[in-house]
mmCIF file of C-alpha atoms in Angstrom:
data_model
loop_
_atom_site.group_PDB
_atom_site.id
_atom_site.type_symbol
_atom_site.label_atom_id
_atom_site.label_comp_id
_atom_site.label_asym_id
_atom_site.label_seq_id
_atom_site.Cartn_x
_atom_site.Cartn_y
_atom_site.Cartn_z
ATOM 1 C CA LEU A 53 7.577 -5.854 -17.409
ATOM 2 C CA GLU A 54 5.945 -9.216 -16.888
ATOM 3 C CA GLU A 55 6.987 -11.470 -19.749
ATOM 4 C CA VAL A 56 4.036 -13.353 -21.202
ATOM 5 C CA PRO A 57 5.291 -16.410 -23.131
ATOM 6 C CA LEU A 58 5.043 -15.806 -26.880
ATOM 7 C CA GLU A 59 2.793 -18.815 -27.426
ATOM 8 C CA VAL A 60 0.313 -17.571 -24.805
ATOM 9 C CA LEU A 61 0.424 -14.083 -26.297
ATOM 10 C CA ARG A 62 -0.367 -15.413 -29.789
ATOM 11 C CA GLN A 63 -3.332 -17.396 -28.435
ATOM 12 C CA ARG A 64 -4.630 -14.314 -26.622
ATOM 13 C CA GLU A 65 -4.238 -12.238 -29.762
ATOM 14 C CA SER A 66 -6.314 -14.635 -31.845
ATOM 15 C CA LYS A 67 -9.023 -14.764 -29.137
ATOM 16 C CA TRP A 68 -9.110 -10.964 -28.975
ATOM 17 C CA LEU A 69 -9.238 -10.662 -32.764
ATOM 18 C CA ASP A 70 -12.247 -12.953 -32.861
ATOM 19 C CA MET A 71 -13.850 -10.904 -30.104
ATOM 20 C CA LEU A 72 -13.202 -7.529 -31.745
ATOM 21 C CA ASN A 73 -14.514 -8.773 -35.090
ATOM 22 C CA ASN A 74 -17.797 -9.857 -33.454
ATOM 23 C CA TRP A 75 -17.894 -7.219 -30.755
ATOM 24 C CA ASP A 76 -21.646 -6.552 -30.430
ATOM 25 C CA LYS A 77 -22.387 -10.257 -30.090
ATOM 26 C CA TRP A 78 -19.729 -10.730 -27.396
ATOM 27 C CA MET A 79 -20.870 -7.613 -25.560
ATOM 28 C CA ALA A 80 -24.488 -8.783 -25.502
ATOM 29 C CA LYS A 81 -23.925 -12.453 -24.676
ATOM 30 C CA LYS A 82 -20.474 -12.987 -23.186
ATOM 31 C CA HIS A 83 -19.602 -9.881 -21.208
ATOM 32 C CA LYS A 84 -18.150 -11.943 -18.329
ATOM 33 C CA LYS A 85 -15.653 -13.483 -20.722
ATOM 34 C CA ILE A 86 -14.584 -10.029 -21.934
ATOM 35 C CA ARG A 87 -14.082 -9.003 -18.306
ATOM 36 C CA LEU A 88 -11.914 -12.032 -17.560
ATOM 37 C CA ARG A 89 -9.800 -11.386 -20.634
ATOM 38 C CA CYS A 90 -9.331 -7.738 -19.656
ATOM 39 C CA GLN A 91 -8.216 -8.872 -16.196
ATOM 40 C CA LYS A 92 -5.595 -11.130 -17.808
ATOM 41 C CA GLY A 93 -4.322 -8.162 -19.807
ATOM 42 C CA ILE A 94 -5.116 -7.111 -23.366
ATOM 43 C CA PRO A 95 -2.388 -8.097 -25.869
ATOM 44 C CA PRO A 96 -0.215 -5.010 -26.548
ATOM 45 C CA SER A 97 -0.776 -5.212 -30.318
ATOM 46 C CA LEU A 98 -4.562 -4.883 -29.860
ATOM 47 C CA ARG A 99 -4.741 -2.701 -26.768
ATOM 48 C CA GLY A 100 -5.525 0.567 -28.573
ATOM 49 C CA ARG A 101 -8.292 -1.002 -30.616
ATOM 50 C CA ALA A 102 -9.745 -2.803 -27.587
ATOM 51 C CA TRP A 103 -9.838 0.402 -25.500
ATOM 52 C CA GLN A 104 -11.817 2.104 -28.287
ATOM 53 C CA TYR A 105 -14.351 -0.724 -28.390
ATOM 54 C CA LEU A 106 -14.652 -0.973 -24.595
ATOM 55 C CA SER A 107 -15.080 2.767 -24.048
ATOM 56 C CA GLY A 108 -17.622 3.156 -26.830
ATOM 57 C CA SER A 109 -15.369 5.752 -28.479
ATOM 58 C CA LYS A 110 -15.413 3.776 -31.728
ATOM 59 C CA VAL A 111 -19.207 4.203 -31.917
ATOM 60 C CA LYS A 112 -18.866 7.855 -30.896
ATOM 61 C CA LEU A 113 -16.379 8.500 -33.717
ATOM 62 C CA GLU A 114 -18.642 6.793 -36.266
ATOM 63 C CA GLN A 115 -21.524 9.011 -35.141
ATOM 64 C CA ASN A 116 -19.347 12.130 -35.503
ATOM 65 C CA ILE A 117 -17.365 11.607 -38.710
ATOM 66 C CA GLY A 118 -15.340 14.722 -39.534
ATOM 67 C CA LYS A 119 -16.032 16.434 -36.192
ATOM 68 C CA PHE A 120 -12.452 16.146 -34.936
ATOM 69 C CA ASP A 121 -11.043 17.542 -38.212
ATOM 70 C CA GLU A 122 -13.472 20.431 -37.924
ATOM 71 C CA LEU A 123 -12.341 21.207 -34.341
ATOM 72 C CA ASP A 124 -8.714 20.712 -35.355
ATOM 73 C CA LEU A 125 -8.939 23.543 -37.889
ATOM 74 C CA LEU A 126 -10.399 26.059 -35.421
ATOM 75 C CA PRO A 127 -7.991 28.451 -33.693
ATOM 76 C CA GLY A 128 -9.064 27.761 -30.095
ATOM 77 C CA GLU A 129 -9.360 29.968 -27.021
ATOM 78 C CA PRO A 130 -6.027 31.786 -26.275
ATOM 79 C CA LYS A 131 -6.274 31.337 -22.480
ATOM 80 C CA TRP A 132 -6.462 27.534 -22.866
ATOM 81 C CA LEU A 133 -3.841 27.374 -25.621
ATOM 82 C CA ASP A 134 -1.221 29.009 -23.367
ATOM 83 C CA VAL A 135 -1.893 26.642 -20.492
ATOM 84 C CA ILE A 136 -1.895 23.547 -22.740
ATOM 85 C CA GLU A 137 1.343 24.694 -24.407
ATOM 86 C CA ARG A 138 3.036 24.967 -21.007
ATOM 87 C CA ASP A 139 1.942 21.445 -20.014
ATOM 88 C CA LEU A 140 3.062 19.587 -23.146
ATOM 89 C CA HIS A 141 6.682 18.894 -22.182
ATOM 90 C CA ARG A 142 5.676 17.627 -18.729
ATOM 91 C CA GLN A 143 3.911 14.539 -20.059
ATOM 92 C CA PHE A 144 6.117 11.423 -20.103
ATOM 93 C CA PRO A 145 9.256 13.459 -20.938
ATOM 94 C CA PHE A 146 11.350 10.284 -21.338
ATOM 95 C CA HIS A 147 8.982 8.592 -23.780
ATOM 96 C CA GLU A 148 10.252 8.722 -27.344
ATOM 97 C CA MET A 149 6.928 10.144 -28.539
ATOM 98 C CA PHE A 150 7.019 13.169 -26.254
ATOM 99 C CA VAL A 151 10.735 13.742 -25.816
ATOM 100 C CA SER A 152 11.235 16.526 -28.374
ATOM 101 C CA ARG A 153 9.576 19.915 -28.186
ATOM 102 C CA GLY A 154 7.414 20.342 -31.243
ATOM 103 C CA GLY A 155 7.786 16.624 -32.120
ATOM 104 C CA HIS A 156 4.806 14.706 -33.494
ATOM 105 C CA GLY A 157 3.783 13.401 -30.034
ATOM 106 C CA GLN A 158 3.601 16.863 -28.486
ATOM 107 C CA GLN A 159 1.832 18.215 -31.585
ATOM 108 C CA ASP A 160 -0.835 15.508 -31.415
ATOM 109 C CA LEU A 161 -1.234 16.031 -27.675
ATOM 110 C CA PHE A 162 -1.808 19.742 -28.302
ATOM 111 C CA ARG A 163 -4.368 18.979 -31.026
ATOM 112 C CA VAL A 164 -6.352 16.551 -28.840
ATOM 113 C CA LEU A 165 -6.421 18.842 -25.786
ATOM 114 C CA LYS A 166 -7.267 21.924 -27.847
ATOM 115 C CA ALA A 167 -10.074 20.040 -29.617
ATOM 116 C CA TYR A 168 -11.556 19.100 -26.228
ATOM 117 C CA THR A 169 -11.664 22.752 -25.096
ATOM 118 C CA LEU A 170 -13.639 23.540 -28.261
ATOM 119 C CA TYR A 171 -15.869 20.481 -27.905
ATOM 120 C CA ARG A 172 -16.717 21.370 -24.294
ATOM 121 C CA PRO A 173 -16.073 25.132 -24.002
ATOM 122 C CA GLU A 174 -17.914 25.270 -20.666
ATOM 123 C CA GLU A 175 -15.308 22.891 -19.218
ATOM 124 C CA GLY A 176 -12.209 24.101 -20.996
ATOM 125 C CA TYR A 177 -8.939 22.399 -20.103
ATOM 126 C CA CYS A 178 -7.877 20.643 -16.915
ATOM 127 C CA GLN A 179 -4.239 19.712 -16.240
ATOM 128 C CA ALA A 180 -5.093 16.112 -15.402
ATOM 129 C CA GLN A 181 -6.370 15.557 -18.957
ATOM 130 C CA ALA A 182 -2.857 15.841 -20.392
ATOM 131 C CA PRO A 183 -1.395 12.571 -18.995
ATOM 132 C CA ILE A 184 -4.645 10.749 -19.871
ATOM 133 C CA ALA A 185 -4.495 11.992 -23.478
ATOM 134 C CA ALA A 186 -0.769 11.159 -23.666
ATOM 135 C CA VAL A 187 -1.363 7.518 -22.655
ATOM 136 C CA LEU A 188 -4.127 7.266 -25.274
ATOM 137 C CA LEU A 189 -1.862 8.726 -27.985
ATOM 138 C CA MET A 190 0.729 6.039 -27.286
ATOM 139 C CA HIS A 191 -1.909 3.530 -28.423
ATOM 140 C CA MET A 192 -3.917 5.221 -31.185
ATOM 141 C CA PRO A 193 -4.021 8.135 -33.660
ATOM 142 C CA ALA A 194 -5.114 11.623 -32.548
ATOM 143 C CA GLU A 195 -8.740 11.398 -33.710
ATOM 144 C CA GLN A 196 -9.345 8.093 -31.903
ATOM 145 C CA ALA A 197 -7.526 9.378 -28.798
ATOM 146 C CA PHE A 198 -9.770 12.456 -28.784
ATOM 147 C CA TRP A 199 -13.001 10.416 -28.728
ATOM 148 C CA CYS A 200 -11.550 8.093 -26.101
ATOM 149 C CA LEU A 201 -10.755 11.149 -23.959
ATOM 150 C CA VAL A 202 -14.328 12.390 -24.467
ATOM 151 C CA GLN A 203 -15.687 9.068 -23.161
ATOM 152 C CA ILE A 204 -13.404 9.114 -20.107
ATOM 153 C CA CYS A 205 -14.407 12.696 -19.254
ATOM 154 C CA GLU A 206 -18.119 12.229 -19.909
ATOM 155 C CA LYS A 207 -18.889 8.612 -19.058
ATOM 156 C CA TYR A 208 -16.198 7.177 -16.788
ATOM 157 C CA LEU A 209 -15.230 10.190 -14.663
ATOM 158 C CA PRO A 210 -17.799 12.931 -15.276
ATOM 159 C CA GLY A 211 -17.397 16.066 -13.211
ATOM 160 C CA TYR A 212 -13.668 15.542 -12.611
ATOM 161 C CA TYR A 213 -12.533 17.897 -15.313
ATOM 162 C CA SER A 214 -15.390 20.384 -15.394
ATOM 163 C CA GLU A 215 -14.688 24.067 -15.025
ATOM 164 C CA GLY A 216 -11.253 23.251 -16.296
ATOM 165 C CA TYR A 217 -7.852 24.233 -15.015
ATOM 166 C CA TYR A 218 -9.031 27.038 -12.762
ATOM 167 C CA SER A 219 -11.690 25.081 -10.925
ATOM 168 C CA GLU A 220 -11.147 25.398 -7.168
ATOM 169 C CA LYS A 221 -14.213 23.401 -6.277
ATOM 170 C CA LEU A 222 -13.284 19.941 -7.624
ATOM 171 C CA GLU A 223 -16.549 18.738 -6.119
ATOM 172 C CA ALA A 224 -16.678 15.383 -7.915
ATOM 173 C CA ILE A 225 -13.167 14.546 -6.685
ATOM 174 C CA GLN A 226 -13.930 15.645 -3.125
ATOM 175 C CA LEU A 227 -17.029 13.457 -3.092
ATOM 176 C CA ASP A 228 -15.075 10.487 -4.408
ATOM 177 C CA GLY A 229 -12.427 11.150 -1.761
ATOM 178 C CA GLN A 230 -15.091 10.786 0.914
ATOM 179 C CA ILE A 231 -16.447 7.631 -0.767
ATOM 180 C CA LEU A 232 -12.913 6.166 -0.891
ATOM 181 C CA PHE A 233 -12.358 7.013 2.765
ATOM 182 C CA SER A 234 -15.638 5.463 3.830
ATOM 183 C CA LEU A 235 -14.894 2.269 1.863
ATOM 184 C CA LEU A 236 -11.434 2.163 3.486
ATOM 185 C CA HIS A 237 -13.167 1.757 6.845
ATOM 186 C CA LYS A 238 -14.386 -1.656 5.679
ATOM 187 C CA VAL A 239 -11.251 -2.644 3.717
ATOM 188 C CA SER A 240 -8.613 -1.604 6.273
ATOM 189 C CA PRO A 241 -9.821 -0.243 9.631
ATOM 190 C CA VAL A 242 -6.182 0.290 10.714
ATOM 191 C CA ALA A 243 -5.390 2.581 7.766
ATOM 192 C CA TYR A 244 -8.746 4.357 8.195
ATOM 193 C CA LYS A 245 -8.115 5.025 11.888
ATOM 194 C CA HIS A 246 -4.607 6.306 11.245
ATOM 195 C CA LEU A 247 -5.675 8.755 8.517
ATOM 196 C CA SER A 248 -8.577 9.949 10.696
ATOM 197 C CA LYS A 249 -6.270 10.499 13.668
ATOM 198 C CA GLN A 250 -3.803 12.453 11.522
ATOM 199 C CA LYS A 251 -6.705 14.485 10.045
ATOM 200 C CA ILE A 252 -5.443 13.882 6.498
ATOM 201 C CA ASP A 253 -8.114 14.830 3.969
ATOM 202 C CA PRO A 254 -8.437 12.272 1.118
ATOM 203 C CA ILE A 255 -8.087 15.068 -1.450
ATOM 204 C CA LEU A 256 -4.432 15.447 -0.378
ATOM 205 C CA TYR A 257 -3.398 12.005 -1.582
ATOM 206 C CA MET A 258 -6.043 10.714 -4.009
ATOM 207 C CA THR A 259 -6.582 13.656 -6.394
ATOM 208 C CA GLU A 260 -3.776 12.766 -8.793
ATOM 209 C CA TRP A 261 -4.515 9.030 -8.447
ATOM 210 C CA PHE A 262 -8.105 9.437 -9.584
ATOM 211 C CA MET A 263 -7.873 12.355 -12.019
ATOM 212 C CA CYS A 264 -4.923 10.837 -13.901
ATOM 213 C CA ALA A 265 -6.231 7.248 -13.522
ATOM 214 C CA PHE A 266 -2.915 6.322 -11.844
ATOM 215 C CA SER A 267 -0.939 7.103 -15.012
ATOM 216 C CA ARG A 268 1.476 9.253 -12.976
ATOM 217 C CA THR A 269 1.658 6.968 -9.946
ATOM 218 C CA LEU A 270 2.174 3.353 -10.975
ATOM 219 C CA PRO A 271 4.958 1.686 -12.972
ATOM 220 C CA TRP A 272 4.106 1.548 -16.672
ATOM 221 C CA SER A 273 3.189 -2.153 -16.905
ATOM 222 C CA SER A 274 0.793 -1.725 -13.957
ATOM 223 C CA VAL A 275 -0.757 1.393 -15.538
ATOM 224 C CA LEU A 276 -1.637 -0.581 -18.677
ATOM 225 C CA ARG A 277 -3.171 -3.472 -16.742
ATOM 226 C CA VAL A 278 -5.197 -1.096 -14.550
ATOM 227 C CA TRP A 279 -6.441 0.745 -17.655
ATOM 228 C CA ASP A 280 -7.447 -2.559 -19.327
ATOM 229 C CA MET A 281 -9.696 -3.286 -16.351
ATOM 230 C CA PHE A 282 -10.820 0.332 -15.941
ATOM 231 C CA PHE A 283 -12.088 0.536 -19.534
ATOM 232 C CA CYS A 284 -13.992 -2.698 -19.029
ATOM 233 C CA GLU A 285 -15.346 -2.306 -15.482
ATOM 234 C CA GLY A 286 -15.360 1.444 -14.907
ATOM 235 C CA VAL A 287 -14.463 3.626 -11.936
ATOM 236 C CA LYS A 288 -14.683 0.838 -9.346
ATOM 237 C CA ILE A 289 -11.232 -0.267 -10.568
ATOM 238 C CA ILE A 290 -9.810 3.161 -9.678
ATOM 239 C CA PHE A 291 -11.381 2.910 -6.209
ATOM 240 C CA ARG A 292 -10.014 -0.593 -5.743
ATOM 241 C CA VAL A 293 -6.482 0.385 -6.741
ATOM 242 C CA GLY A 294 -6.602 3.299 -4.275
ATOM 243 C CA LEU A 295 -7.862 1.026 -1.498
ATOM 244 C CA VAL A 296 -5.199 -1.616 -2.191
ATOM 245 C CA LEU A 297 -2.432 1.026 -2.061
ATOM 246 C CA LEU A 298 -3.752 2.498 1.217
ATOM 247 C CA LYS A 299 -4.265 -0.914 2.805
ATOM 248 C CA HIS A 300 -0.756 -2.135 1.986
ATOM 249 C CA THR A 301 0.921 1.160 2.902
ATOM 250 C CA LEU A 302 -0.832 1.969 6.189
ATOM 251 C CA GLY A 303 -2.777 -1.175 7.020
ATOM 252 C CA SER A 304 -0.767 -2.672 9.911
ATOM 253 C CA SER A 305 0.830 -1.428 13.121
ATOM 254 C CA ASP A 306 4.178 -2.555 11.707
ATOM 255 C CA LYS A 307 3.818 -0.258 8.700
ATOM 256 C CA LEU A 308 2.689 2.653 10.858
ATOM 257 C CA LYS A 309 5.862 2.689 12.986
ATOM 258 C CA SER A 310 7.548 4.945 10.456
ATOM 259 C CA CYS A 311 4.427 7.109 9.893
ATOM 260 C CA GLN A 312 4.010 8.739 13.283
ATOM 261 C CA GLY A 313 2.911 12.173 12.092
ATOM 262 C CA GLN A 314 1.002 13.834 9.272
ATOM 263 C CA TYR A 315 4.174 14.754 7.364
ATOM 264 C CA GLU A 316 5.635 11.216 7.485
ATOM 265 C CA THR A 317 2.317 9.696 6.422
ATOM 266 C CA MET A 318 2.038 12.019 3.416
ATOM 267 C CA GLU A 319 5.649 11.292 2.447
ATOM 268 C CA ARG A 320 4.931 7.568 2.580
ATOM 269 C CA LEU A 321 1.863 8.005 0.336
ATOM 270 C CA ARG A 322 3.919 10.067 -2.115
ATOM 271 C CA ALA A 323 6.663 7.455 -2.306
ATOM 272 C CA LEU A 324 4.775 4.167 -2.388
ATOM 273 C CA SER A 325 6.667 0.907 -2.077
ATOM 274 C CA PRO A 326 7.514 -0.585 -5.522
ATOM 275 C CA LYS A 327 6.516 -4.013 -4.182
ATOM 276 C CA ILE A 328 2.819 -3.114 -3.805
ATOM 277 C CA MET A 329 2.721 -1.381 -7.184
ATOM 278 C CA GLN A 330 4.236 -4.357 -9.000
ATOM 279 C CA GLU A 331 1.968 -5.572 -11.807
ATOM 280 C CA THR A 332 1.191 -9.170 -10.764
ATOM 281 C CA PHE A 333 0.710 -8.355 -7.086
ATOM 282 C CA LEU A 334 -1.401 -5.232 -7.648
ATOM 283 C CA VAL A 335 -3.672 -6.726 -10.333
ATOM 284 C CA GLN A 336 -4.397 -9.804 -8.212
ATOM 285 C CA GLU A 337 -5.231 -7.673 -5.172
ATOM 286 C CA VAL A 338 -7.495 -5.415 -7.242
ATOM 287 C CA ILE A 339 -9.373 -8.381 -8.764
ATOM 288 C CA GLU A 340 -9.913 -9.967 -5.337
ATOM 289 C CA LEU A 341 -10.994 -6.828 -3.463
ATOM 290 C CA PRO A 342 -14.758 -7.126 -2.909
ATOM 291 C CA VAL A 343 -15.792 -3.538 -3.687
ATOM 292 C CA THR A 344 -18.773 -3.406 -6.047
ATOM 293 C CA GLU A 345 -20.509 -0.760 -8.160
ATOM 294 C CA ARG A 346 -23.517 -1.008 -5.881
ATOM 295 C CA GLN A 347 -21.426 -0.214 -2.795
ATOM 296 C CA ILE A 348 -19.854 2.775 -4.546
ATOM 297 C CA GLU A 349 -23.244 4.102 -5.664
ATOM 298 C CA ARG A 350 -24.773 3.591 -2.224
ATOM 299 C CA GLU A 351 -21.842 5.383 -0.627
ATOM 300 C CA HIS A 352 -22.165 8.124 -3.249
ATOM 301 C CA LEU A 353 -25.744 8.841 -2.137
ATOM 302 C CA ILE A 354 -24.693 8.941 1.536
ATOM 303 C CA GLN A 355 -21.811 11.351 0.850
ATOM 304 C CA LEU A 356 -24.002 13.487 -1.428
ATOM 305 C CA LYS A 357 -26.516 13.891 1.397
ATOM 306 C CA LYS A 358 -23.732 14.886 3.828
ATOM 307 C CA TRP A 359 -22.318 17.307 1.265
ATOM 308 C CA ARG A 360 -25.694 19.035 0.856
ATOM 309 C CA GLU A 361 -26.038 19.366 4.615
ATOM 310 C CA THR A 362 -22.628 21.023 4.994
ATOM 311 C CA HIS A 363 -21.998 22.778 1.635
ATOM 312 C CA GLY A 364 -25.452 23.161 0.101
ATOM 313 C CA GLU A 365 -26.237 22.110 -3.483
ATOM 314 C CA LEU A 366 -23.466 21.005 -5.844
ATOM 315 C CA GLN A 367 -22.295 23.798 -8.128
ATOM 316 C CA CYS A 368 -21.360 21.409 -10.896
ATOM 317 C CA LYS A 369 -24.145 19.219 -12.254
ATOM 318 C CA SER A 370 -22.340 16.325 -13.873
ATOM 319 C CA PRO A 371 -24.156 13.437 -15.563
ATOM 320 C CA PRO A 372 -24.187 10.097 -13.710
ATOM 321 C CA ARG A 373 -21.143 7.985 -14.409
ATOM 322 C CA LEU A 374 -21.518 4.741 -16.271
ATOM 323 C CA HIS A 375 -19.794 1.741 -14.735
ATOM 324 C CA GLY A 376 -17.747 0.401 -17.603
ATOM 325 C CA ALA A 377 -18.176 -1.024 -21.081
ATOM 326 C CA LYS A 378 -21.440 -2.905 -20.583
ATOM 327 C CA ALA A 379 -23.286 0.117 -19.164
ATOM 328 C CA ILE A 380 -21.920 2.377 -21.902
ATOM 329 C CA SER A 381 -22.881 0.022 -24.733
ATOM 330 C CA GLU A 382 -26.401 -0.322 -23.296
ATOM 331 C CA ALA A 383 -26.766 3.446 -22.947
ATOM 332 C CA GLU A 384 -25.441 4.125 -26.460
ATOM 333 C CA PRO A 385 -26.354 1.284 -28.789
ATOM 334 C CA PRO A 386 -24.406 1.606 -32.053
ATOM 335 C CA THR A 387 -26.432 3.087 -34.889
ATOM 336 C CA ARG A 388 -26.936 0.382 -37.461
ATOM 337 C CA LYS A 389 -26.433 1.407 -41.068
ATOM 338 C CA ALA A 390 -29.456 0.576 -43.191
ATOM 339 C CA LEU A 391 -28.850 -2.668 -45.030
ATOM 340 C CA GLU A 392 -28.424 -2.265 -48.759
ATOM 341 C CA PRO A 393 -30.614 -4.689 -50.714
ATOM 342 C CA VAL A 394 -28.278 -7.292 -52.191
ATOM 343 C CA PRO A 395 -29.279 -8.916 -55.499
ATOM 344 C CA SER A 396 -29.729 -12.631 -54.889
ATOM 345 C CA ILE A 397 -28.800 -13.635 -58.411
ATOM 346 C CA ILE A 398 -25.740 -12.181 -60.052
#
């Protein structure tokens, strides 16, 4: 873990506290500053709270008081319960929260995932939701983690988890794979050419990256920093991380010497070099990579058109994704409670 000097950490904490206590004002007037502070890393003591504010899940919870408790009490669909039960012990098995079967971490994880299958019965459960929910539970109580998961599934990465565990289509992921591949052409022509020559479909290496938001790929300190930026800036961060990893793994003739065939290339992408995943290096590369929301959206339209020509209409109609905290707060302004008249003279 990168050690931030205590003094610096304390200063960051007080800045973040001020920001969280006046969140709407900061969001409306000083969004750039929020973005810069997320890029520097949210102080660990305030990370859970900050993620809830950034994702809009705090507003969502306030609009749905008691909803989670209501879902929590329902029995749930047996077919999903079995699958969720089987996945519980696979999530961060060495983390103290999830180490014991039937411990409070696994119980909360079960509650959050079960509640989601009841909240969105048409989607059910998807395996990739488990690591996402587990990371959230390490930072906040079950109810807050549930609403945060809802925002990720509905606003940040819509379509990824629809049709649940048994979905063979994974259309949203396949489309994003094509977008990633097309963007790679600009970012690293060498890596692009190599993957094209080897006929390696993006879905083979990027599915877990994107669906689990790198929580099962990167070292822990890098996961947290990527998530800080992801909650603030949206899916473009996930694209950028993927592009940085591909560029630094396959982006020069030197690196390709040991990746002659399809098998060797896939092995290299499964066992990425620790150096490129290291927190300081990775975060800097991600911040500097010039891949914008506009480029992603433009590429999305191009790939959508190609998809329709080859596969016909999309089966799964997912809502458009919102690119980060600013877009979400503008789409869902918090409901203001009516002001109580205050007597002026007491």
